[in-house]
mmCIF file of C-alpha atoms in Angstrom:
data_model
loop_
_atom_site.group_PDB
_atom_site.id
_atom_site.type_symbol
_atom_site.label_atom_id
_atom_site.label_comp_id
_atom_site.label_asym_id
_atom_site.label_seq_id
_atom_site.Cartn_x
_atom_site.Cartn_y
_atom_site.Cartn_z
ATOM 1 C CA MET A 1 7.529 1.406 22.718
ATOM 2 C CA ALA A 2 4.645 1.367 25.157
ATOM 3 C CA TRP A 3 2.285 2.739 22.493
ATOM 4 C CA ARG A 4 3.035 -0.157 20.131
ATOM 5 C CA GLU A 5 2.035 -2.681 22.810
ATOM 6 C CA GLN A 6 -1.068 -0.590 23.440
ATOM 7 C CA ILE A 7 -2.082 -0.717 19.754
ATOM 8 C CA LEU A 8 -1.554 -4.488 19.620
ATOM 9 C CA LYS A 9 -3.762 -4.773 22.702
ATOM 10 C CA SER A 10 -6.432 -2.566 21.076
ATOM 11 C CA LEU A 11 -6.327 -4.702 17.909
ATOM 12 C CA LYS A 12 -6.866 -7.828 19.995
ATOM 13 C CA LYS A 13 -9.738 -6.390 22.013
ATOM 14 C CA ASN A 14 -11.439 -5.152 18.819
ATOM 15 C CA SER A 15 -10.741 -8.254 16.747
ATOM 16 C CA ARG A 16 -14.414 -9.196 16.372
ATOM 17 C CA LEU A 17 -14.821 -6.043 14.220
ATOM 18 C CA PRO A 18 -13.064 -6.537 10.862
ATOM 19 C CA TYR A 19 -13.168 -2.770 10.296
ATOM 20 C CA ALA A 20 -11.089 -2.168 13.443
ATOM 21 C CA ARG A 21 -8.176 -2.559 11.021
ATOM 22 C CA TYR A 22 -9.414 0.413 8.991
ATOM 23 C CA ALA A 23 -7.927 3.817 9.768
ATOM 24 C CA GLN A 24 -8.007 7.234 8.082
ATOM 25 C CA LEU A 25 -4.874 8.618 6.489
ATOM 26 C CA ALA A 26 -4.472 12.366 6.051
ATOM 27 C CA THR A 27 -1.982 13.815 3.581
ATOM 28 C CA VAL A 28 -1.555 17.263 2.038
ATOM 29 C CA ARG A 29 -2.442 17.751 -1.636
ATOM 30 C CA GLU A 30 -0.087 19.579 -3.914
ATOM 31 C CA ASP A 31 -2.345 22.667 -3.752
ATOM 32 C CA GLY A 32 -2.025 22.780 0.058
ATOM 33 C CA ARG A 33 -5.431 21.320 0.853
ATOM 34 C CA PRO A 34 -5.773 18.228 3.022
ATOM 35 C CA ALA A 35 -6.778 14.799 1.718
ATOM 36 C CA ASN A 36 -8.219 12.016 3.844
ATOM 37 C CA ARG A 37 -9.152 8.428 3.059
ATOM 38 C CA THR A 38 -9.677 5.051 4.690
ATOM 39 C CA ILE A 39 -6.740 2.669 4.587
ATOM 40 C CA VAL A 40 -6.253 -0.855 5.915
ATOM 41 C CA TYR A 41 -3.603 -1.548 8.557
ATOM 42 C CA ARG A 42 -1.327 -4.391 7.334
ATOM 43 C CA GLY A 43 0.789 -4.936 10.450
ATOM 44 C CA PHE A 44 3.939 -3.484 11.932
ATOM 45 C CA LEU A 45 7.120 -3.849 9.872
ATOM 46 C CA GLN A 46 8.708 -6.825 11.648
ATOM 47 C CA ASP A 47 9.492 -5.799 15.249
ATOM 48 C CA THR A 48 9.830 -2.070 14.483
ATOM 49 C CA SER A 49 7.397 0.687 15.396
ATOM 50 C CA LYS A 50 6.675 1.328 11.697
ATOM 51 C CA LEU A 51 3.168 0.599 10.416
ATOM 52 C CA THR A 52 2.518 -0.825 6.961
ATOM 53 C CA PHE A 53 -0.282 -0.342 4.433
ATOM 54 C CA VAL A 54 -0.616 -1.004 0.734
ATOM 55 C CA THR A 55 -1.742 1.179 -2.131
ATOM 56 C CA ASP A 56 -1.952 1.429 -5.896
ATOM 57 C CA ARG A 57 0.832 3.318 -7.662
ATOM 58 C CA ARG A 58 -1.872 5.086 -9.686
ATOM 59 C CA SER A 59 -3.629 6.551 -6.633
ATOM 60 C CA LYS A 60 -3.366 10.273 -5.907
ATOM 61 C CA LYS A 61 -1.666 9.805 -2.555
ATOM 62 C CA ILE A 62 1.514 8.680 -4.338
ATOM 63 C CA GLY A 63 2.007 12.154 -5.831
ATOM 64 C CA GLU A 64 0.944 13.820 -2.595
ATOM 65 C CA LEU A 65 3.489 11.823 -0.583
ATOM 66 C CA ARG A 66 6.241 12.620 -3.091
ATOM 67 C CA ALA A 67 5.616 16.349 -2.599
ATOM 68 C CA ASN A 68 5.018 16.086 1.176
ATOM 69 C CA PRO A 69 5.698 12.816 3.031
ATOM 70 C CA SER A 70 4.102 14.079 6.280
ATOM 71 C CA VAL A 71 0.960 12.207 7.286
ATOM 72 C CA GLU A 72 -1.358 11.774 10.220
ATOM 73 C CA LEU A 73 -3.219 8.534 10.668
ATOM 74 C CA CYS A 74 -6.378 8.678 12.773
ATOM 75 C CA TRP A 75 -7.369 5.265 14.061
ATOM 76 C CA TYR A 76 -10.564 4.777 16.024
ATOM 77 C CA PHE A 77 -11.334 1.511 17.808
ATOM 78 C CA PRO A 78 -15.117 1.252 18.308
ATOM 79 C CA GLN A 79 -15.190 -1.654 20.753
ATOM 80 C CA THR A 80 -12.783 -0.099 23.269
ATOM 81 C CA ARG A 81 -13.647 3.512 22.355
ATOM 82 C CA GLU A 82 -10.029 4.544 21.802
ATOM 83 C CA GLN A 83 -8.428 6.892 19.297
ATOM 84 C CA TYR A 84 -4.817 6.927 18.157
ATOM 85 C CA ARG A 85 -3.465 9.859 16.180
ATOM 86 C CA ILE A 86 -0.187 8.792 14.613
ATOM 87 C CA ALA A 87 1.875 11.550 12.981
ATOM 88 C CA GLY A 88 5.036 10.862 11.032
ATOM 89 C CA THR A 89 6.415 10.392 7.546
ATOM 90 C CA MET A 90 5.321 7.863 4.962
ATOM 91 C CA ARG A 91 7.739 5.985 2.710
ATOM 92 C CA VAL A 92 6.438 4.519 -0.555
ATOM 93 C CA VAL A 93 8.045 1.213 -1.583
ATOM 94 C CA LYS A 94 7.572 0.701 -5.344
ATOM 95 C CA VAL A 95 8.573 -2.144 -7.651
ATOM 96 C CA ASP A 96 11.919 -0.463 -8.409
ATOM 97 C CA ASP A 97 12.910 0.402 -4.815
ATOM 98 C CA GLU A 98 16.661 0.081 -4.220
ATOM 99 C CA ASP A 99 16.366 -1.135 -0.626
ATOM 100 C CA GLU A 100 16.395 -4.957 -0.716
ATOM 101 C CA ALA A 101 14.839 -5.321 2.747
ATOM 102 C CA MET A 102 11.981 -3.008 1.799
ATOM 103 C CA LEU A 103 11.418 -4.883 -1.481
ATOM 104 C CA ARG A 104 11.253 -8.103 0.526
ATOM 105 C CA ALA A 105 8.681 -6.566 2.875
ATOM 106 C CA ARG A 106 6.665 -5.501 -0.204
ATOM 107 C CA GLY A 107 6.749 -9.091 -1.521
ATOM 108 C CA GLU A 108 5.639 -10.475 1.828
ATOM 109 C CA ALA A 109 2.755 -8.000 2.073
ATOM 110 C CA TRP A 110 1.663 -9.095 -1.419
ATOM 111 C CA LYS A 111 1.639 -12.764 -0.416
ATOM 112 C CA ARG A 112 -0.391 -12.104 2.758
ATOM 113 C CA MET A 113 -3.273 -10.519 0.824
ATOM 114 C CA SER A 114 -6.376 -12.299 -0.438
ATOM 115 C CA ASP A 115 -6.787 -13.102 -4.137
ATOM 116 C CA GLY A 116 -9.587 -10.542 -4.293
ATOM 117 C CA ALA A 117 -7.503 -7.750 -2.775
ATOM 118 C CA ARG A 118 -4.584 -8.591 -5.061
ATOM 119 C CA SER A 119 -6.758 -8.546 -8.174
ATOM 120 C CA GLN A 120 -7.742 -4.912 -7.492
ATOM 121 C CA PHE A 121 -4.264 -3.909 -8.636
ATOM 122 C CA ALA A 122 -5.208 -5.238 -12.073
ATOM 123 C CA TRP A 123 -8.332 -3.071 -12.210
ATOM 124 C CA PRO A 124 -8.686 -0.058 -14.546
ATOM 125 C CA PHE A 125 -7.098 3.258 -13.551
ATOM 126 C CA PRO A 126 -8.754 4.411 -10.282
ATOM 127 C CA GLY A 127 -10.689 7.679 -10.092
ATOM 128 C CA ILE A 128 -11.198 8.325 -13.784
ATOM 129 C CA GLU A 129 -14.536 8.182 -15.577
ATOM 130 C CA ARG A 130 -15.905 4.687 -15.658
ATOM 131 C CA GLY A 131 -16.611 2.968 -18.944
ATOM 132 C CA VAL A 132 -19.559 0.733 -19.748
ATOM 133 C CA ASP A 133 -17.601 -2.507 -19.783
ATOM 134 C CA ASP A 134 -17.407 -3.953 -16.259
ATOM 135 C CA SER A 135 -15.494 -7.083 -17.243
ATOM 136 C CA ALA A 136 -12.176 -5.374 -16.393
ATOM 137 C CA PHE A 137 -13.232 -5.434 -12.741
ATOM 138 C CA SER A 138 -13.347 -9.233 -12.813
ATOM 139 C CA PRO A 139 -9.813 -10.128 -13.890
ATOM 140 C CA ASP A 140 -8.427 -13.655 -13.600
ATOM 141 C CA PRO A 141 -7.601 -14.522 -9.980
ATOM 142 C CA VAL A 142 -4.266 -13.027 -8.934
ATOM 143 C CA THR A 143 -2.802 -15.752 -6.750
ATOM 144 C CA ALA A 144 -0.007 -15.481 -4.168
ATOM 145 C CA ASP A 145 2.487 -17.360 -6.349
ATOM 146 C CA LEU A 146 2.443 -14.561 -8.939
ATOM 147 C CA PRO A 147 4.990 -11.771 -8.367
ATOM 148 C CA PRO A 148 3.550 -8.444 -7.142
ATOM 149 C CA LEU A 149 1.955 -6.411 -9.915
ATOM 150 C CA GLU A 150 3.880 -3.241 -10.766
ATOM 151 C CA GLU A 151 1.007 -1.132 -9.456
ATOM 152 C CA PHE A 152 1.395 -2.644 -5.987
ATOM 153 C CA CYS A 153 3.144 -0.380 -3.448
ATOM 154 C CA LEU A 154 3.931 -0.903 0.214
ATOM 155 C CA LEU A 155 3.521 2.128 2.468
ATOM 156 C CA VAL A 156 5.654 2.360 5.596
ATOM 157 C CA LEU A 157 4.684 4.910 8.245
ATOM 158 C CA ASP A 158 7.480 5.998 10.573
ATOM 159 C CA PRO A 159 5.764 7.644 13.579
ATOM 160 C CA GLU A 160 7.140 10.666 15.383
ATOM 161 C CA ARG A 161 4.211 11.342 17.688
ATOM 162 C CA VAL A 162 1.381 9.133 18.926
ATOM 163 C CA ASP A 163 -1.599 10.638 20.730
ATOM 164 C CA HIS A 164 -3.706 8.021 22.495
ATOM 165 C CA LEU A 165 -7.140 8.921 23.859
ATOM 166 C CA SER A 166 -9.552 6.665 25.693
ATOM 167 C CA LEU A 167 -13.146 7.867 25.600
ATOM 168 C CA LYS A 168 -14.014 5.341 28.300
ATOM 169 C CA SER A 169 -11.521 6.487 30.935
ATOM 170 C CA ASN A 170 -10.878 10.003 29.562
ATOM 171 C CA GLU A 171 -7.169 9.245 29.749
ATOM 172 C CA ARG A 172 -4.955 10.826 27.090
ATOM 173 C CA THR A 173 -1.240 10.165 26.622
ATOM 174 C CA VAL A 174 1.117 11.699 24.066
ATOM 175 C CA PHE A 175 4.238 9.787 23.036
ATOM 176 C CA SER A 176 6.967 11.771 21.231
ATOM 177 C CA ARG A 177 10.105 10.392 19.670
ATOM 178 C CA SER A 178 13.032 11.899 21.532
ATOM 179 C CA SER A 179 16.074 10.433 19.770
ATOM 180 C CA GLU A 180 16.809 9.385 16.238
ATOM 181 C CA GLY A 181 20.352 7.955 16.577
ATOM 182 C CA GLU A 182 21.166 5.542 13.710
ATOM 183 C CA GLY A 183 21.261 1.999 14.993
ATOM 184 C CA GLU A 184 20.269 3.032 18.496
ATOM 185 C CA PRO A 185 16.889 2.050 19.865
ATOM 186 C CA THR A 186 14.511 4.972 19.560
ATOM 187 C CA ALA A 187 13.563 6.605 22.847
ATOM 188 C CA TRP A 188 10.060 7.919 23.415
ATOM 189 C CA ASP A 189 8.888 10.604 25.808
ATOM 190 C CA ARG A 190 5.525 10.023 27.370
ATOM 191 C CA LEU A 191 3.232 12.727 28.720
ATOM 192 C CA ARG A 192 -0.188 12.419 30.332
ATOM 193 C CA VAL A 193 -2.284 15.328 29.047
ATOM 194 C CA ASN A 194 -5.784 16.695 29.523
ATOM 195 C CA PRO A 195 -8.316 14.951 27.272
ATOM 196 C CA MET B 1 -28.198 17.195 -3.757
ATOM 197 C CA ALA B 2 -28.287 13.490 -4.432
ATOM 198 C CA TRP B 3 -25.284 12.927 -2.177
ATOM 199 C CA ARG B 4 -27.046 14.498 0.814
ATOM 200 C CA GLU B 5 -29.953 12.054 0.460
ATOM 201 C CA GLN B 6 -27.416 9.272 0.151
ATOM 202 C CA ILE B 7 -25.724 10.259 3.430
ATOM 203 C CA LEU B 8 -29.061 10.436 5.234
ATOM 204 C CA LYS B 9 -29.807 6.948 3.912
ATOM 205 C CA SER B 10 -26.406 5.694 5.095
ATOM 206 C CA LEU B 11 -27.006 7.193 8.546
ATOM 207 C CA LYS B 12 -30.338 5.396 8.753
ATOM 208 C CA LYS B 13 -28.963 2.044 7.646
ATOM 209 C CA ASN B 14 -26.081 2.336 10.143
ATOM 210 C CA SER B 15 -28.145 3.679 13.014
ATOM 211 C CA ARG B 16 -27.593 0.646 15.246
ATOM 212 C CA LEU B 17 -23.907 1.682 15.452
ATOM 213 C CA PRO B 18 -23.568 4.859 17.565
ATOM 214 C CA TYR B 19 -20.081 5.373 16.103
ATOM 215 C CA ALA B 20 -21.485 5.609 12.586
ATOM 216 C CA ARG B 21 -21.807 9.305 13.457
ATOM 217 C CA TYR B 22 -18.056 9.546 13.986
ATOM 218 C CA ALA B 23 -15.937 10.734 11.076
ATOM 219 C CA GLN B 24 -12.329 11.831 10.654
ATOM 220 C CA LEU B 25 -11.525 15.444 9.914
ATOM 221 C CA ALA B 26 -8.258 16.343 8.177
ATOM 222 C CA THR B 27 -6.847 19.862 8.338
ATOM 223 C CA VAL B 28 -3.431 21.314 7.587
ATOM 224 C CA ARG B 29 -1.257 22.468 10.491
ATOM 225 C CA GLU B 30 0.450 25.804 10.382
ATOM 226 C CA ASP B 31 3.777 24.058 9.594
ATOM 227 C CA GLY B 32 2.257 22.408 6.493
ATOM 228 C CA ARG B 33 1.784 18.948 7.983
ATOM 229 C CA PRO B 34 -1.612 17.291 8.040
ATOM 230 C CA ALA B 35 -3.697 16.787 11.183
ATOM 231 C CA ASN B 36 -6.477 14.222 11.548
ATOM 232 C CA ARG B 37 -8.906 13.505 14.360
ATOM 233 C CA THR B 38 -12.287 11.914 15.023
ATOM 234 C CA ILE B 39 -15.243 14.263 15.143
ATOM 235 C CA VAL B 40 -18.956 13.699 15.728
ATOM 236 C CA TYR B 41 -21.479 14.576 13.016
ATOM 237 C CA ARG B 42 -24.168 16.888 14.470
ATOM 238 C CA GLY B 43 -26.551 17.060 11.535
ATOM 239 C CA PHE B 44 -26.940 19.126 8.389
ATOM 240 C CA LEU B 45 -27.454 22.871 8.878
ATOM 241 C CA GLN B 46 -31.237 23.057 8.395
ATOM 242 C CA ASP B 47 -32.035 22.016 4.820
ATOM 243 C CA THR B 48 -28.675 23.021 3.382
ATOM 244 C CA SER B 49 -25.867 20.719 2.249
ATOM 245 C CA LYS B 50 -23.599 22.025 5.040
ATOM 246 C CA LEU B 51 -22.578 19.615 7.792
ATOM 247 C CA THR B 52 -22.208 20.681 11.412
ATOM 248 C CA PHE B 53 -19.875 19.613 14.201
ATOM 249 C CA VAL B 54 -18.854 21.152 17.515
ATOM 250 C CA THR B 55 -15.462 21.824 19.037
ATOM 251 C CA ASP B 56 -13.680 23.581 21.874
ATOM 252 C CA ARG B 57 -12.267 27.033 21.139
ATOM 253 C CA ARG B 58 -9.060 25.927 22.880
ATOM 254 C CA SER B 59 -8.450 22.979 20.503
ATOM 255 C CA LYS B 60 -5.635 23.158 17.958
ATOM 256 C CA LYS B 61 -7.945 22.886 14.960
ATOM 257 C CA ILE B 62 -9.233 26.410 15.616
ATOM 258 C CA GLY B 63 -5.818 27.902 14.797
ATOM 259 C CA GLU B 64 -5.342 25.507 11.901
ATOM 260 C CA LEU B 65 -8.690 26.483 10.355
ATOM 261 C CA ARG B 66 -7.909 30.184 10.775
ATOM 262 C CA ALA B 67 -4.707 29.718 8.744
ATOM 263 C CA ASN B 68 -6.236 27.268 6.253
ATOM 264 C CA PRO B 69 -10.000 26.617 6.207
ATOM 265 C CA SER B 70 -9.690 23.735 3.717
ATOM 266 C CA VAL B 71 -10.667 20.365 5.149
ATOM 267 C CA GLU B 72 -11.442 16.848 4.067
ATOM 268 C CA LEU B 73 -13.805 14.732 6.105
ATOM 269 C CA CYS B 74 -13.480 10.973 5.701
ATOM 270 C CA TRP B 75 -16.596 9.155 6.851
ATOM 271 C CA TYR B 76 -16.746 5.389 6.874
ATOM 272 C CA PHE B 77 -20.006 3.516 7.473
ATOM 273 C CA PRO B 78 -19.188 0.003 8.741
ATOM 274 C CA GLN B 79 -22.633 -1.558 8.373
ATOM 275 C CA THR B 80 -23.088 -0.641 4.715
ATOM 276 C CA ARG B 81 -19.346 -0.575 3.925
ATOM 277 C CA GLU B 82 -19.445 2.884 2.359
ATOM 278 C CA GLN B 83 -16.955 5.740 2.438
ATOM 279 C CA TYR B 84 -17.648 9.417 1.857
ATOM 280 C CA ARG B 85 -14.773 11.826 1.343
ATOM 281 C CA ILE B 86 -16.138 15.342 1.754
ATOM 282 C CA ALA B 87 -13.802 18.176 0.786
ATOM 283 C CA GLY B 88 -14.631 21.812 1.355
ATOM 284 C CA THR B 89 -14.091 24.724 3.702
ATOM 285 C CA MET B 90 -14.882 24.887 7.405
ATOM 286 C CA ARG B 91 -16.364 27.921 9.112
ATOM 287 C CA VAL B 92 -15.909 28.330 12.863
ATOM 288 C CA VAL B 93 -18.857 29.937 14.689
ATOM 289 C CA LYS B 94 -17.624 31.392 18.004
ATOM 290 C CA VAL B 95 -19.478 33.156 20.818
ATOM 291 C CA ASP B 96 -18.815 36.555 19.204
ATOM 292 C CA ASP B 97 -19.825 35.663 15.630
ATOM 293 C CA GLU B 98 -21.557 38.528 13.827
ATOM 294 C CA ASP B 99 -23.954 36.365 11.837
ATOM 295 C CA GLU B 100 -27.195 36.091 13.819
ATOM 296 C CA ALA B 101 -28.381 32.964 12.000
ATOM 297 C CA MET B 102 -25.093 31.208 12.677
ATOM 298 C CA LEU B 103 -25.204 32.194 16.358
ATOM 299 C CA ARG B 104 -28.710 30.758 16.535
ATOM 300 C CA ALA B 105 -27.488 27.503 14.991
ATOM 301 C CA ARG B 106 -24.696 27.430 17.600
ATOM 302 C CA GLY B 107 -27.262 27.833 20.389
ATOM 303 C CA GLU B 108 -29.435 25.065 18.978
ATOM 304 C CA ALA B 109 -26.464 22.695 18.694
ATOM 305 C CA TRP B 110 -25.645 23.457 22.341
ATOM 306 C CA LYS B 111 -29.191 22.571 23.439
ATOM 307 C CA ARG B 112 -29.221 19.293 21.512
ATOM 308 C CA MET B 113 -26.146 17.948 23.323
ATOM 309 C CA SER B 114 -26.163 15.769 26.429
ATOM 310 C CA ASP B 115 -25.239 17.237 29.834
ATOM 311 C CA GLY B 116 -22.065 15.157 29.785
ATOM 312 C CA ALA B 117 -20.969 16.410 26.369
ATOM 313 C CA ARG B 118 -21.730 20.007 27.364
ATOM 314 C CA SER B 119 -19.740 19.727 30.590
ATOM 315 C CA GLN B 120 -16.583 18.860 28.623
ATOM 316 C CA PHE B 121 -16.406 22.515 27.584
ATOM 317 C CA ALA B 122 -15.853 23.336 31.278
ATOM 318 C CA TRP B 123 -12.921 20.914 31.524
ATOM 319 C CA PRO B 124 -9.309 22.098 31.909
ATOM 320 C CA PHE B 125 -7.379 23.242 28.828
ATOM 321 C CA PRO B 126 -7.159 20.260 26.431
ATOM 322 C CA GLY B 127 -3.799 18.806 25.367
ATOM 323 C CA ILE B 128 -1.589 20.322 28.073
ATOM 324 C CA GLU B 129 0.082 18.357 30.853
ATOM 325 C CA ARG B 130 -2.432 16.909 33.253
ATOM 326 C CA GLY B 131 -2.341 17.817 36.914
ATOM 327 C CA VAL B 132 -2.971 15.490 39.831
ATOM 328 C CA ASP B 133 -6.369 16.879 40.733
ATOM 329 C CA ASP B 134 -9.081 15.139 38.700
ATOM 330 C CA SER B 135 -12.019 16.987 40.268
ATOM 331 C CA ALA B 136 -11.984 19.556 37.429
ATOM 332 C CA PHE B 137 -13.141 16.786 35.086
ATOM 333 C CA SER B 138 -16.322 16.376 37.125
ATOM 334 C CA PRO B 139 -17.817 19.875 36.979
ATOM 335 C CA ASP B 140 -21.399 20.585 38.011
ATOM 336 C CA PRO B 141 -23.847 19.390 35.337
ATOM 337 C CA VAL B 142 -24.081 21.841 32.442
ATOM 338 C CA THR B 143 -27.763 21.747 31.572
ATOM 339 C CA ALA B 144 -29.468 22.850 28.360
ATOM 340 C CA ASP B 145 -31.033 25.939 29.993
ATOM 341 C CA LEU B 146 -27.574 27.461 30.555
ATOM 342 C CA PRO B 147 -26.254 29.602 27.680
ATOM 343 C CA PRO B 148 -23.425 28.033 25.633
ATOM 344 C CA LEU B 149 -20.061 28.272 27.357
ATOM 345 C CA GLU B 150 -17.635 30.641 25.618
ATOM 346 C CA GLU B 151 -15.409 27.693 24.697
ATOM 347 C CA PHE B 152 -18.237 26.123 22.665
ATOM 348 C CA CYS B 153 -17.883 26.537 18.880
ATOM 349 C CA LEU B 154 -20.033 25.306 16.037
ATOM 350 C CA LEU B 155 -18.205 24.079 12.939
ATOM 351 C CA VAL B 156 -19.953 24.349 9.572
ATOM 352 C CA LEU B 157 -18.512 22.398 6.647
ATOM 353 C CA ASP B 158 -19.416 23.717 3.199
ATOM 354 C CA PRO B 159 -18.654 20.871 0.758
ATOM 355 C CA GLU B 160 -17.224 21.393 -2.714
ATOM 356 C CA ARG B 161 -16.620 17.771 -3.632
ATOM 357 C CA VAL B 162 -18.091 14.529 -2.324
ATOM 358 C CA ASP B 163 -16.547 11.193 -3.281
ATOM 359 C CA HIS B 164 -18.809 8.262 -2.460
ATOM 360 C CA LEU B 165 -17.450 4.706 -2.586
ATOM 361 C CA SER B 166 -19.329 1.494 -1.867
ATOM 362 C CA LEU B 167 -17.078 -1.425 -0.973
ATOM 363 C CA LYS B 168 -20.043 -3.762 -1.395
ATOM 364 C CA SER B 169 -20.929 -2.867 -4.971
ATOM 365 C CA ASN B 170 -17.572 -1.307 -5.982
ATOM 366 C CA GLU B 171 -19.521 1.712 -7.216
ATOM 367 C CA ARG B 172 -17.828 5.097 -6.881
ATOM 368 C CA THR B 173 -19.421 8.448 -7.659
ATOM 369 C CA VAL B 174 -17.854 11.906 -7.449
ATOM 370 C CA PHE B 175 -20.102 14.951 -6.932
ATOM 371 C CA SER B 176 -18.557 18.367 -7.648
ATOM 372 C CA ARG B 177 -20.133 21.742 -7.005
ATOM 373 C CA SER B 178 -20.546 23.430 -10.364
ATOM 374 C CA SER B 179 -22.025 26.829 -9.449
ATOM 375 C CA GLU B 180 -21.665 29.156 -6.518
ATOM 376 C CA GLY B 181 -24.169 31.885 -7.388
ATOM 377 C CA GLU B 182 -25.339 33.799 -4.292
ATOM 378 C CA GLY B 183 -28.933 32.919 -3.532
ATOM 379 C CA GLU B 184 -29.156 30.433 -6.371
ATOM 380 C CA PRO B 185 -29.532 26.768 -5.602
ATOM 381 C CA THR B 186 -26.150 25.092 -5.907
ATOM 382 C CA ALA B 187 -25.777 22.760 -8.869
ATOM 383 C CA TRP B 188 -23.751 19.576 -8.586
ATOM 384 C CA ASP B 189 -22.029 17.600 -11.314
ATOM 385 C CA ARG B 190 -22.065 13.864 -10.877
ATOM 386 C CA LEU B 191 -19.524 11.466 -12.347
ATOM 387 C CA ARG B 192 -19.315 7.695 -12.066
ATOM 388 C CA VAL B 193 -15.631 6.798 -11.736
ATOM 389 C CA ASN B 194 -13.502 3.683 -11.392
ATOM 390 C CA PRO B 195 -13.280 2.513 -7.755
#
C-alpha cells in the first residue's frame, strides 16, 4: 500500500498544522444531490488501509450513508501542497454493531478523544433550531472512563481508488484496488497520470 | 445577503493563508457516486451572490455537471476556524456560451489569472496515462493578451443554502433562499441552529 505510506508521510510533514487532519467528505443525499462537510481523520484502522472518523448518530450523513455508502474524501495538505482523493465505501459502526472487532475499535476511538470532543455527543440534536438556553452545550465533562455515548459512531472508510496530486512537483498518481480476495492481501494498481 | 458579507470577512481575516481560497467541490458522478476535489475560489460574480471558479473543459466534472448540476462546496477557513457549506447549482460557461455577459465574465477571469495558471490549459489531457516526454508541461507562456484557450471554462455557483459554522464560538447559522423571482432581489431566510 504505497499510498498509505505516502499519507503517513504527508501527515508527518504537515504535523505543525492541526487542521492538516481535517478533510472533506462527500456523500450523496437521498434526493440525489451531493453533500460535503469537514471531518477529522482519526487514524488508520490498525494496520489496514481503512481510514477512521467519528460522527454523531443524529447527523444527516448517517441516513445518507445508509441509502448510499459511496463516498469520496478530499484531503488537502497545505504545507506540502498535496491533494488525496480517496473514493470508497463507508461503514458506520453504531453502539449495537454485531462485529466485536469493530465495536472494540469504536471503544478505542472514544477513549482517544479529548473530554471536549466527547462531550459534544451529549449536546442537543444537531442542525435543528437552537433554543435560548445554552447550558446544554456545557454538559459535565465526559471522561475516557465512561462508556461511549449511544450517539457516538465510528466511521470506517474502505478505499477503492486513491488519486494523489502534488501541486509542487505536478506529479499525479492513481492507485486502484485490483483484487478483493477474502483473507488475501489487497493488490493495488498504480498509474502515473497527467496532472 | 448577510452570508456573502460574512464570507468576504472570512477571506480578509484568513488572507495570510493563500490556501484559504481553496475549497472542496462535491458533485455526483454519472454512476451515482460522489466526487470531491479542491477548487480555487475566483471571486463573486460582480455584486451577485454567485461564486466563480475555473476549470478545464476536459476534466471529469464537466460531464458530471451536465448530468447533475447540483453541487455542495465545503469551505474551511483555518485561521478563523469557520466552515461554510454552500449548496446550489453550478453553471459551466464554455467558449461557445450564448450568454454575452457570461462570456465576458469568462474573459475577465482568464485575464485575472497568472501566466502559470493559464498555461495549464495548454497541458496534455488531464487524468490519462502520462507519457515520457515532459516538455508538454512547459508550454510557451500564455499571457493575458491572448484570448482564453478553448479548454478554459468559468464555473458559476448559484447558492440555494449556506450553512455557516464557527468552531470557535460554536455558532451555526443556516441561510436558505426563500424567493426566486426573476429580476427581484433574492430573499434569504436565516436560522440559528444547534452546532
